[in-house]
mmCIF file of C-alpha atoms in Angstrom:
data_model
loop_
_atom_site.group_PDB
_atom_site.id
_atom_site.type_symbol
_atom_site.label_atom_id
_atom_site.label_comp_id
_atom_site.label_asym_id
_atom_site.label_seq_id
_atom_site.Cartn_x
_atom_site.Cartn_y
_atom_site.Cartn_z
ATOM 1 C CA MET A 25 -0.112 -0.242 0.092
ATOM 2 C CA ASN A 26 1.469 3.432 -1.007
ATOM 3 C CA GLU A 27 2.077 5.884 1.665
ATOM 4 C CA PRO A 28 -0.125 9.060 1.767
ATOM 5 C CA SER A 29 1.709 12.364 0.943
ATOM 6 C CA TRP A 30 0.257 13.520 4.442
ATOM 7 C CA THR A 31 0.395 17.053 3.082
ATOM 8 C CA MET A 32 -1.444 19.919 5.397
ATOM 9 C CA GLY A 33 -3.428 22.597 5.195
ATOM 10 C CA ILE A 34 -5.518 24.756 7.602
ATOM 11 C CA GLU A 35 -8.402 27.026 7.301
ATOM 12 C CA GLU A 36 -8.924 29.604 9.711
ATOM 13 C CA GLU A 37 -12.129 32.000 10.113
ATOM 14 C CA TYR A 38 -11.443 35.179 12.571
ATOM 15 C CA LEU A 39 -13.812 37.674 13.748
ATOM 16 C CA LEU A 40 -13.001 41.212 13.447
ATOM 17 C CA VAL A 41 -13.360 43.894 15.919
ATOM 18 C CA GLU A 42 -12.902 47.280 16.626
ATOM 19 C CA ARG A 43 -9.527 47.579 19.074
ATOM 20 C CA GLU A 44 -10.727 50.467 20.637
ATOM 21 C CA THR A 45 -14.153 49.255 22.178
ATOM 22 C CA GLY A 46 -14.047 45.505 21.360
ATOM 23 C CA GLU A 47 -17.164 45.507 19.154
ATOM 24 C CA LEU A 48 -17.665 43.180 16.386
ATOM 25 C CA ILE A 49 -18.015 45.063 13.391
ATOM 26 C CA SER A 50 -21.171 44.627 11.100
ATOM 27 C CA THR A 51 -19.558 45.957 7.975
ATOM 28 C CA GLN A 52 -16.023 45.430 6.840
ATOM 29 C CA PRO A 53 -13.957 47.992 4.966
ATOM 30 C CA PRO A 54 -14.468 47.563 1.406
ATOM 31 C CA ASP A 55 -10.672 47.294 0.534
ATOM 32 C CA LEU A 56 -9.939 45.552 3.518
ATOM 33 C CA MET A 57 -9.453 42.135 1.546
ATOM 34 C CA ASP A 58 -7.450 43.769 -1.278
ATOM 35 C CA ARG A 59 -4.934 44.970 1.559
ATOM 36 C CA VAL A 60 -4.918 41.494 2.956
ATOM 37 C CA THR A 61 -4.164 40.188 -0.400
ATOM 38 C CA GLU A 62 -1.654 42.603 -1.132
ATOM 39 C CA LEU A 63 0.642 41.459 2.000
ATOM 40 C CA ARG A 64 -0.278 37.636 1.362
ATOM 41 C CA TYR A 65 -1.521 36.881 -1.781
ATOM 42 C CA GLY A 66 -4.212 34.532 -3.039
ATOM 43 C CA GLN A 67 -4.601 33.043 0.884
ATOM 44 C CA VAL A 68 -7.612 35.094 2.173
ATOM 45 C CA SER A 69 -11.337 35.210 1.296
ATOM 46 C CA HIS A 70 -14.600 36.243 2.577
ATOM 47 C CA GLU A 71 -16.636 34.463 4.679
ATOM 48 C CA LEU A 72 -20.509 33.995 5.583
ATOM 49 C CA PHE A 73 -20.683 37.660 7.444
ATOM 50 C CA ASP A 74 -18.975 40.875 6.508
ATOM 51 C CA SER A 75 -17.356 40.600 10.447
ATOM 52 C CA GLN A 76 -15.692 37.446 9.250
ATOM 53 C CA ILE A 77 -12.161 36.883 7.520
ATOM 54 C CA GLU A 78 -10.687 33.363 6.055
ATOM 55 C CA ILE A 79 -7.204 32.488 5.675
ATOM 56 C CA GLY A 80 -6.113 29.431 3.772
ATOM 57 C CA THR A 81 -2.704 28.226 4.014
ATOM 58 C CA GLY A 82 -0.911 26.580 0.995
ATOM 59 C CA ILE A 83 -0.164 23.236 0.797
ATOM 60 C CA CYS A 84 2.251 22.446 3.401
ATOM 61 C CA GLN A 85 4.823 19.710 3.133
ATOM 62 C CA ASP A 86 5.549 19.264 7.039
ATOM 63 C CA VAL A 87 4.206 20.936 10.210
ATOM 64 C CA LYS A 88 6.961 23.509 10.318
ATOM 65 C CA GLN A 89 5.977 24.828 6.740
ATOM 66 C CA LEU A 90 2.659 24.971 8.190
ATOM 67 C CA ARG A 91 3.473 27.085 11.420
ATOM 68 C CA ALA A 92 5.266 29.542 9.057
ATOM 69 C CA ASP A 93 2.331 29.983 7.135
ATOM 70 C CA VAL A 94 -0.263 30.246 9.430
ATOM 71 C CA GLY A 95 1.923 32.690 11.601
ATOM 72 C CA LEU A 96 2.275 34.974 8.128
ATOM 73 C CA LEU A 97 -0.886 34.851 7.557
ATOM 74 C CA ARG A 98 -2.082 35.707 11.056
ATOM 75 C CA TRP A 99 0.434 38.890 10.662
ATOM 76 C CA ALA A 100 -0.801 40.020 7.088
ATOM 77 C CA VAL A 101 -4.682 40.009 8.495
ATOM 78 C CA ASN A 102 -3.867 41.748 11.981
ATOM 79 C CA GLU A 103 -1.432 44.115 9.909
ATOM 80 C CA ALA A 104 -4.160 45.175 7.351
ATOM 81 C CA ALA A 105 -6.902 45.400 9.972
ATOM 82 C CA GLU A 106 -4.948 47.744 12.101
ATOM 83 C CA GLU A 107 -4.957 50.059 9.247
ATOM 84 C CA TYR A 108 -8.486 50.685 9.709
ATOM 85 C CA GLY A 109 -8.388 50.377 13.969
ATOM 86 C CA LEU A 110 -9.568 47.240 13.654
ATOM 87 C CA ALA A 111 -8.034 43.409 15.017
ATOM 88 C CA PRO A 112 -8.940 39.947 14.315
ATOM 89 C CA ILE A 113 -9.524 37.645 17.053
ATOM 90 C CA ALA A 114 -9.347 33.677 16.485
ATOM 91 C CA ALA A 115 -11.890 32.432 18.584
ATOM 92 C CA SER A 116 -15.305 30.533 17.813
ATOM 93 C CA THR A 117 -17.766 33.087 19.037
ATOM 94 C CA HIS A 118 -17.461 36.965 20.026
ATOM 95 C CA PRO A 119 -18.209 37.140 23.581
ATOM 96 C CA LEU A 120 -20.586 39.706 23.105
ATOM 97 C CA ALA A 121 -21.866 40.565 19.639
ATOM 98 C CA ARG A 122 -25.513 40.050 18.596
ATOM 99 C CA TRP A 123 -26.520 37.992 15.629
ATOM 100 C CA ARG A 124 -29.357 40.480 14.347
ATOM 101 C CA SER A 125 -27.118 43.216 13.878
ATOM 102 C CA GLN A 126 -24.887 41.090 11.678
ATOM 103 C CA HIS A 127 -24.708 41.891 7.765
ATOM 104 C CA ILE A 128 -24.204 38.592 5.227
ATOM 105 C CA THR A 129 -21.687 38.733 2.705
ATOM 106 C CA GLU A 130 -22.458 39.820 -0.503
ATOM 107 C CA GLY A 131 -21.981 37.269 -3.318
ATOM 108 C CA GLU A 132 -24.521 34.831 -4.837
ATOM 109 C CA ARG A 133 -23.147 31.666 -2.502
ATOM 110 C CA TYR A 134 -23.715 33.360 0.409
ATOM 111 C CA GLN A 135 -26.869 34.688 -0.146
ATOM 112 C CA ALA A 136 -28.059 31.482 -1.656
ATOM 113 C CA LEU A 137 -27.151 30.229 1.790
ATOM 114 C CA ALA A 138 -29.307 32.818 3.592
ATOM 115 C CA GLN A 139 -32.367 31.752 1.274
ATOM 116 C CA ASP A 140 -31.938 28.450 1.922
ATOM 117 C CA LEU A 141 -31.527 28.147 5.436
ATOM 118 C CA GLN A 142 -33.473 31.322 6.771
ATOM 119 C CA GLY A 143 -33.081 32.270 10.271
ATOM 120 C CA VAL A 144 -30.671 28.959 10.907
ATOM 121 C CA THR A 145 -28.038 31.183 8.755
ATOM 122 C CA ARG A 146 -28.742 34.446 10.533
ATOM 123 C CA ARG A 147 -27.475 33.247 14.178
ATOM 124 C CA MET A 148 -24.195 31.655 12.524
ATOM 125 C CA ILE A 149 -21.966 34.168 14.030
ATOM 126 C CA ILE A 150 -19.114 31.342 14.539
ATOM 127 C CA SER A 151 -15.696 30.589 13.472
ATOM 128 C CA GLY A 152 -14.023 27.439 13.067
ATOM 129 C CA MET A 153 -10.950 25.572 11.985
ATOM 130 C CA HIS A 154 -10.535 23.181 9.461
ATOM 131 C CA VAL A 155 -7.350 20.906 8.777
ATOM 132 C CA HIS A 156 -7.116 19.225 5.543
ATOM 133 C CA VAL A 157 -4.419 16.110 5.030
ATOM 134 C CA GLY A 158 -3.553 14.823 1.554
ATOM 135 C CA ILE A 159 -4.527 11.408 1.180
ATOM 136 C CA GLU A 160 -4.894 10.599 -2.573
ATOM 137 C CA ASP A 161 -6.497 7.312 -2.654
ATOM 138 C CA PRO A 162 -9.911 7.976 -2.212
ATOM 139 C CA GLU A 163 -10.906 4.406 -1.067
ATOM 140 C CA LEU A 164 -8.298 5.175 2.097
ATOM 141 C CA ARG A 165 -9.684 8.391 2.563
ATOM 142 C CA ILE A 166 -13.469 6.959 3.183
ATOM 143 C CA ASP A 167 -11.965 4.091 5.078
ATOM 144 C CA LEU A 168 -9.845 6.595 7.533
ATOM 145 C CA MET A 169 -12.658 8.849 7.698
ATOM 146 C CA GLY A 170 -14.782 6.112 9.324
ATOM 147 C CA GLN A 171 -12.219 5.210 11.900
ATOM 148 C CA ALA A 172 -11.149 8.603 12.718
ATOM 149 C CA THR A 173 -14.644 9.353 13.908
ATOM 150 C CA TYR A 174 -13.606 7.869 17.122
ATOM 151 C CA PHE A 175 -11.455 11.085 17.796
ATOM 152 C CA LEU A 176 -13.441 13.804 16.831
ATOM 153 C CA PRO A 177 -14.419 14.554 20.667
ATOM 154 C CA HIS A 178 -10.609 14.723 21.579
ATOM 155 C CA LEU A 179 -9.764 17.237 19.017
ATOM 156 C CA LEU A 180 -12.959 19.271 19.786
ATOM 157 C CA ALA A 181 -12.086 19.273 23.874
ATOM 158 C CA LEU A 182 -8.537 20.411 23.147
ATOM 159 C CA SER A 183 -9.742 23.510 20.849
ATOM 160 C CA THR A 184 -12.577 24.755 22.709
ATOM 161 C CA SER A 185 -12.949 28.604 22.447
ATOM 162 C CA SER A 186 -16.664 29.466 22.670
ATOM 163 C CA PRO A 187 -17.751 29.763 26.246
ATOM 164 C CA PHE A 188 -19.739 32.917 25.861
ATOM 165 C CA TRP A 189 -22.761 34.055 23.836
ATOM 166 C CA GLU A 190 -24.502 37.137 23.404
ATOM 167 C CA GLY A 191 -22.542 38.624 26.577
ATOM 168 C CA THR A 192 -23.412 35.337 28.657
ATOM 169 C CA ASP A 193 -21.634 32.619 30.126
ATOM 170 C CA THR A 194 -22.955 29.766 28.434
ATOM 171 C CA GLY A 195 -21.811 26.684 30.837
ATOM 172 C CA LEU A 196 -20.249 25.179 27.793
ATOM 173 C CA LYS A 197 -16.733 25.287 26.794
ATOM 174 C CA SER A 198 -18.012 25.115 22.940
ATOM 175 C CA TYR A 199 -20.997 26.811 22.359
ATOM 176 C CA ARG A 200 -20.334 27.047 18.630
ATOM 177 C CA ILE A 201 -20.927 23.160 18.341
ATOM 178 C CA SER A 202 -24.821 24.085 19.627
ATOM 179 C CA VAL A 203 -25.240 26.956 16.948
ATOM 180 C CA PHE A 204 -23.688 24.656 14.094
ATOM 181 C CA SER A 205 -25.831 21.498 15.042
ATOM 182 C CA SER A 206 -28.957 23.395 13.754
ATOM 183 C CA VAL A 207 -27.704 23.499 10.185
ATOM 184 C CA PRO A 208 -28.504 20.092 8.073
ATOM 185 C CA ARG A 209 -26.119 17.591 7.012
ATOM 186 C CA THR A 210 -23.613 18.294 9.893
ATOM 187 C CA GLY A 211 -22.623 15.929 12.442
ATOM 188 C CA LEU A 212 -20.949 12.891 12.538
ATOM 189 C CA PRO A 213 -20.565 11.208 9.284
ATOM 190 C CA GLU A 214 -21.855 8.119 8.277
ATOM 191 C CA ASN A 215 -19.789 4.895 7.861
ATOM 192 C CA PHE A 216 -19.666 4.051 4.248
ATOM 193 C CA ASP A 217 -18.254 0.908 2.657
ATOM 194 C CA SER A 218 -16.507 2.313 0.045
ATOM 195 C CA TRP A 219 -15.634 5.496 -2.158
ATOM 196 C CA ALA A 220 -18.433 4.380 -4.628
ATOM 197 C CA ASP A 221 -20.815 3.892 -1.361
ATOM 198 C CA PHE A 222 -20.173 7.446 -0.456
ATOM 199 C CA GLU A 223 -20.519 8.913 -3.929
ATOM 200 C CA GLN A 224 -23.934 7.084 -4.653
ATOM 201 C CA HIS A 225 -25.449 8.587 -1.402
ATOM 202 C CA VAL A 226 -24.486 12.222 -2.074
ATOM 203 C CA ASP A 227 -25.449 11.521 -5.653
ATOM 204 C CA VAL A 228 -29.038 11.052 -4.095
ATOM 205 C CA LEU A 229 -29.298 14.676 -2.852
ATOM 206 C CA VAL A 230 -27.577 16.033 -6.076
ATOM 207 C CA ARG A 231 -30.085 14.499 -8.288
ATOM 208 C CA ALA A 232 -33.007 15.863 -6.386
ATOM 209 C CA GLY A 233 -31.626 18.834 -6.719
ATOM 210 C CA VAL A 234 -31.087 19.541 -2.893
ATOM 211 C CA ILE A 235 -27.270 20.386 -3.286
ATOM 212 C CA GLU A 236 -25.044 21.162 -6.128
ATOM 213 C CA ASP A 237 -22.325 18.873 -4.666
ATOM 214 C CA SER A 238 -20.474 17.497 -1.636
ATOM 215 C CA THR A 239 -19.350 21.100 -0.310
ATOM 216 C CA LYS A 240 -22.944 21.553 1.185
ATOM 217 C CA ILE A 241 -22.228 18.358 3.273
ATOM 218 C CA TRP A 242 -20.925 19.755 6.451
ATOM 219 C CA TRP A 243 -20.189 16.871 8.647
ATOM 220 C CA HIS A 244 -17.330 17.240 11.683
ATOM 221 C CA ILE A 245 -15.050 15.205 9.085
ATOM 222 C CA ARG A 246 -15.423 14.896 5.372
ATOM 223 C CA PRO A 247 -13.624 14.112 1.948
ATOM 224 C CA SER A 248 -13.013 17.494 0.410
ATOM 225 C CA GLU A 249 -15.157 18.109 -2.843
ATOM 226 C CA ARG A 250 -12.039 20.372 -4.152
ATOM 227 C CA TYR A 251 -8.924 18.417 -3.308
ATOM 228 C CA PRO A 252 -7.732 14.984 -2.451
ATOM 229 C CA THR A 253 -7.843 15.708 1.270
ATOM 230 C CA LEU A 254 -9.519 14.372 4.408
ATOM 231 C CA GLU A 255 -10.802 17.645 5.863
ATOM 232 C CA MET A 256 -11.650 17.706 9.746
ATOM 233 C CA ARG A 257 -13.724 20.636 10.414
ATOM 234 C CA VAL A 258 -15.203 19.528 14.233
ATOM 235 C CA THR A 259 -12.821 21.879 16.107
ATOM 236 C CA ASP A 260 -13.270 25.448 17.393
ATOM 237 C CA LEU A 261 -10.754 28.063 16.333
ATOM 238 C CA PRO A 262 -8.081 27.815 19.000
ATOM 239 C CA THR A 263 -6.663 31.501 19.876
ATOM 240 C CA ARG A 264 -3.141 30.711 20.295
ATOM 241 C CA MET A 265 -1.265 29.773 17.121
ATOM 242 C CA GLU A 266 0.698 27.200 19.026
ATOM 243 C CA ASP A 267 -2.531 25.393 19.657
ATOM 244 C CA THR A 268 -3.619 25.417 16.480
ATOM 245 C CA ILE A 269 -0.397 23.764 15.225
ATOM 246 C CA ALA A 270 -0.321 20.872 17.866
ATOM 247 C CA ILE A 271 -4.209 20.012 16.925
ATOM 248 C CA ALA A 272 -3.307 20.207 13.265
ATOM 249 C CA ALA A 273 -0.152 18.029 13.894
ATOM 250 C CA LEU A 274 -2.350 15.414 16.329
ATOM 251 C CA TYR A 275 -4.719 15.015 13.519
ATOM 252 C CA VAL A 276 -2.227 14.098 10.949
ATOM 253 C CA CYS A 277 -0.621 12.019 13.357
ATOM 254 C CA LEU A 278 -3.826 9.757 14.139
ATOM 255 C CA LEU A 279 -4.323 9.250 10.683
ATOM 256 C CA ARG A 280 -0.914 8.073 10.024
ATOM 257 C CA MET A 281 -1.545 5.731 12.874
ATOM 258 C CA LEU A 282 -4.477 4.807 11.522
ATOM 259 C CA TRP A 283 -3.238 4.034 8.046
ATOM 260 C CA ARG A 284 0.159 2.217 9.764
ATOM 261 C CA TYR A 285 -2.435 -0.211 11.705
ATOM 262 C CA LYS A 286 -3.897 -1.016 8.184
ATOM 263 C CA THR A 287 -0.827 -1.905 6.859
ATOM 264 C CA GLU A 288 -0.554 -4.642 9.654
ATOM 265 C CA ASN A 289 -3.882 -6.033 9.096
ATOM 266 C CA LEU A 290 -5.185 -3.847 12.028
ATOM 267 C CA ARG A 291 -7.755 -1.161 12.660
ATOM 268 C CA TRP A 292 -9.423 0.862 15.193
ATOM 269 C CA ARG A 293 -12.654 -0.724 16.609
ATOM 270 C CA GLY A 294 -15.788 1.122 15.455
ATOM 271 C CA TYR A 295 -18.573 2.368 17.587
ATOM 272 C CA ALA A 296 -22.113 3.437 17.291
ATOM 273 C CA ASN A 297 -22.425 7.292 16.423
ATOM 274 C CA PHE A 298 -24.738 7.756 19.496
ATOM 275 C CA LEU A 299 -21.742 6.702 21.872
ATOM 276 C CA VAL A 300 -18.883 8.946 19.926
ATOM 277 C CA ALA A 301 -21.791 11.760 20.176
ATOM 278 C CA GLU A 302 -21.794 11.408 24.136
ATOM 279 C CA ASN A 303 -18.174 11.840 24.086
ATOM 280 C CA LEU A 304 -18.710 14.828 21.374
ATOM 281 C CA TRP A 305 -20.994 16.430 24.094
ATOM 282 C CA ARG A 306 -18.591 16.143 27.050
ATOM 283 C CA ALA A 307 -16.138 17.751 24.813
ATOM 284 C CA GLN A 308 -18.458 20.573 24.077
ATOM 285 C CA ARG A 309 -19.538 20.803 27.793
ATOM 286 C CA TYR A 310 -16.323 20.404 29.846
ATOM 287 C CA GLY A 311 -13.443 20.578 27.246
ATOM 288 C CA VAL A 312 -10.308 19.470 28.558
ATOM 289 C CA HIS A 313 -10.839 19.396 32.005
ATOM 290 C CA GLY A 314 -13.682 16.809 32.488
ATOM 291 C CA GLU A 315 -13.919 13.055 31.665
ATOM 292 C CA MET A 316 -14.607 11.270 28.687
ATOM 293 C CA ILE A 317 -15.543 7.677 28.047
ATOM 294 C CA ASP A 318 -12.963 5.210 27.224
ATOM 295 C CA LEU A 319 -15.659 3.447 24.707
ATOM 296 C CA GLY A 320 -13.504 0.220 25.030
ATOM 297 C CA LYS A 321 -13.668 0.095 28.879
ATOM 298 C CA ALA A 322 -17.106 1.505 29.081
ATOM 299 C CA ALA A 323 -15.894 3.677 31.905
ATOM 300 C CA LEU A 324 -15.436 7.674 32.503
ATOM 301 C CA VAL A 325 -11.570 8.515 32.321
ATOM 302 C CA PRO A 326 -10.204 11.743 32.893
ATOM 303 C CA PHE A 327 -9.308 13.853 29.876
ATOM 304 C CA PRO A 328 -5.601 14.335 30.209
ATOM 305 C CA ASP A 329 -4.929 10.843 31.129
ATOM 306 C CA LEU A 330 -7.070 9.633 27.514
ATOM 307 C CA VAL A 331 -5.075 12.119 26.034
ATOM 308 C CA GLU A 332 -1.738 10.461 27.360
ATOM 309 C CA GLU A 333 -2.963 7.186 25.988
ATOM 310 C CA ILE A 334 -3.071 8.910 22.511
ATOM 311 C CA ILE A 335 0.123 10.660 22.476
ATOM 312 C CA GLU A 336 1.611 7.477 23.142
ATOM 313 C CA LEU A 337 -0.005 5.599 20.254
ATOM 314 C CA VAL A 338 0.940 8.196 17.663
ATOM 315 C CA ARG A 339 4.711 8.894 18.765
ATOM 316 C CA PRO A 340 5.825 6.461 16.073
ATOM 317 C CA ASP A 341 4.135 8.879 13.397
ATOM 318 C CA ALA A 342 4.994 11.956 15.411
ATOM 319 C CA GLU A 343 8.657 10.770 14.698
ATOM 320 C CA ALA A 344 8.105 10.047 11.087
ATOM 321 C CA LEU A 345 6.438 13.495 10.275
ATOM 322 C CA GLY A 346 9.191 15.668 12.173
ATOM 323 C CA CYS A 347 6.383 16.605 14.870
ATOM 324 C CA THR A 348 7.125 15.414 18.580
ATOM 325 C CA GLU A 349 7.577 18.614 20.048
ATOM 326 C CA GLU A 350 4.024 20.165 18.577
ATOM 327 C CA ILE A 351 2.554 16.575 20.082
ATOM 328 C CA ASP A 352 4.037 17.235 23.201
ATOM 329 C CA HIS A 353 2.276 20.303 23.043
ATOM 330 C CA ILE A 354 -0.911 18.623 23.681
ATOM 331 C CA ARG A 355 -0.193 18.158 27.395
ATOM 332 C CA VAL A 356 0.496 21.877 27.689
ATOM 333 C CA ILE A 357 -3.053 22.651 26.624
ATOM 334 C CA CYS A 358 -4.350 19.736 28.984
ATOM 335 C CA ARG A 359 -2.592 21.666 32.262
ATOM 336 C CA ARG A 360 -3.204 25.315 31.413
ATOM 337 C CA GLY A 361 -6.467 24.947 29.559
ATOM 338 C CA THR A 362 -7.629 26.045 26.317
ATOM 339 C CA SER A 363 -8.691 29.468 25.232
ATOM 340 C CA ALA A 364 -12.326 28.644 26.777
ATOM 341 C CA ASP A 365 -10.859 28.145 29.601
ATOM 342 C CA ARG A 366 -8.490 31.619 29.862
ATOM 343 C CA GLN A 367 -11.588 33.810 28.674
ATOM 344 C CA LEU A 368 -13.583 32.247 31.819
ATOM 345 C CA ALA A 369 -10.627 33.185 33.801
ATOM 346 C CA VAL A 370 -10.017 36.480 32.482
ATOM 347 C CA TYR A 371 -14.058 37.130 33.123
ATOM 348 C CA ASN A 372 -14.360 36.163 36.437
ATOM 349 C CA GLN A 373 -10.787 37.878 37.550
ATOM 350 C CA ALA A 374 -12.638 41.109 36.163
ATOM 351 C CA LEU A 375 -15.524 40.571 38.085
ATOM 352 C CA ALA A 376 -13.724 39.954 40.910
ATOM 353 C CA GLY A 377 -11.712 43.011 40.932
ATOM 354 C CA GLY A 378 -15.235 45.058 40.607
ATOM 355 C CA ALA A 379 -15.654 45.128 36.723
ATOM 356 C CA THR A 380 -18.951 45.545 35.712
ATOM 357 C CA GLY A 381 -20.213 42.575 33.107
ATOM 358 C CA ASP A 382 -19.488 44.864 30.336
ATOM 359 C CA GLU A 383 -16.182 45.544 31.184
ATOM 360 C CA ALA A 384 -15.504 42.098 31.874
ATOM 361 C CA ILE A 385 -16.678 40.893 28.681
ATOM 362 C CA LYS A 386 -14.349 43.973 27.267
ATOM 363 C CA ALA A 387 -11.323 42.601 29.003
ATOM 364 C CA VAL A 388 -12.194 38.999 27.365
ATOM 365 C CA VAL A 389 -11.865 40.430 24.214
ATOM 366 C CA ASP A 390 -8.530 42.251 24.870
ATOM 367 C CA ALA A 391 -7.295 39.094 25.993
ATOM 368 C CA LEU A 392 -8.253 37.402 22.757
ATOM 369 C CA ILE A 393 -6.787 40.079 20.345
ATOM 370 C CA SER A 394 -3.505 39.850 22.269
ATOM 371 C CA ASP A 395 -3.437 36.085 22.349
ATOM 372 C CA THR A 396 -4.398 35.608 18.680
ATOM 373 C CA LEU A 397 -0.822 37.660 17.734
ATOM 374 C CA MET A 398 1.345 36.946 20.617
ATOM 375 C CA PRO A 399 -0.024 34.548 23.156
ATOM 376 C CA PRO A 400 1.725 34.652 26.738
ATOM 377 C CA GLN A 401 4.050 32.244 28.003
ATOM 378 C CA ASP A 402 2.640 29.018 29.246
#
C-alpha cells in the first residue's frame, strides 16, 4: 500500500473587532480584503458574514511549513486590520456580539445559503478551524474517515474557544457546536463501505436538486470536494497559534497511525455514532478539564489520561512526520486549559476586581486580541 503524502493545510476564520471598543464590526471596510491580499496573495477570502475573514494556507509539506504559513497569514490580517482601527480575534464566538446586527456577505453563494437556511443562517456568527490532510487514494480516504471519527471529541476538547454567547456565560466550553448543529447535513458522518458507496449517497441529494455537490455536506469530518484530502472540521478555532499547530499535528498523526495499523492488517474498533456523540457532548461541555468515556472500557476517564494514551499511540507517527514537539504541546493544553478556559478566567477575575459585566467582557476581548497574535508564556 502506497503511503499518502500527508500534506497539510489549515483554514481559520477570524472575527474582526474594533480595537478601541472590542465590538464586533457589522460591515467590513470595502478595501480591507484587497489590503490583506497585497500582504499575502491568494490566501484570504470572505466568509458568511462581513465581520469575518478566512485564511487558507498553501499545501504544506510538514508541520514547520504549516506553522510558518499560519503565522504569516495571522500577521497579514492583523497588519491590514490595524490600518482601519480593527483587530482579528481567533475564537469561535465573539463574547458579546448580537447576531441580529450582522450583515451577510454579498455574493451568490452566501446569499443562496441565507435563502436556503433562513433564520438558521442568521445565527451563524461562529468561526472554526478546518485541517486538510493529503490522502490521494479515495478508498483509503473514506476508510480512514470512518475510523478517525472516534477521535473527533478529543480534538474538539483541545480546541474549545466559545464559552460566551451574546454576553452570557453559556456553561459550555464550545457553544459553537450548539449553533452549528441546527444546520442540515452536519454532525458525525455515516460509515461508508467504499468511495463508491459515499458517492452514491451524495448523488441522491445532487439528483434531487437539494445540493450542487458535497461542499454542502458539513460533517465534522469529510472528504474534500475540491482537494484529495480528508478535512477535519469539528474543532473550534484555537486562539493561540501554537495550539492550532499542535491540534493539526495530532490530527495528521492519528490518520497516519490508522494507516499504519491498516498496513499491519489491523484497524481501530468502530463504535456507534450515538456513543461517539456522547463524548462530543462531554468535550463541548467540559473541554480538557472533564472526563470522557473510554468506549473500549465503558468507563469515564479523566481527559488528560486519555490524551496521554493517544500521545503514546501516535509517537512513531510524530517521529516519522517530524512533529514530536507539537504533539508534546498537547500536554500543555491539557495542563493550562484552552482558550475557553482563559476567557472564563479573565472574565471572572475582572468581575472579582469590581468590573461590570460589560467591562469584564471587554477584558475578554482584549485578551483575545493579544493572544491571537502574541500568546502569553505557558
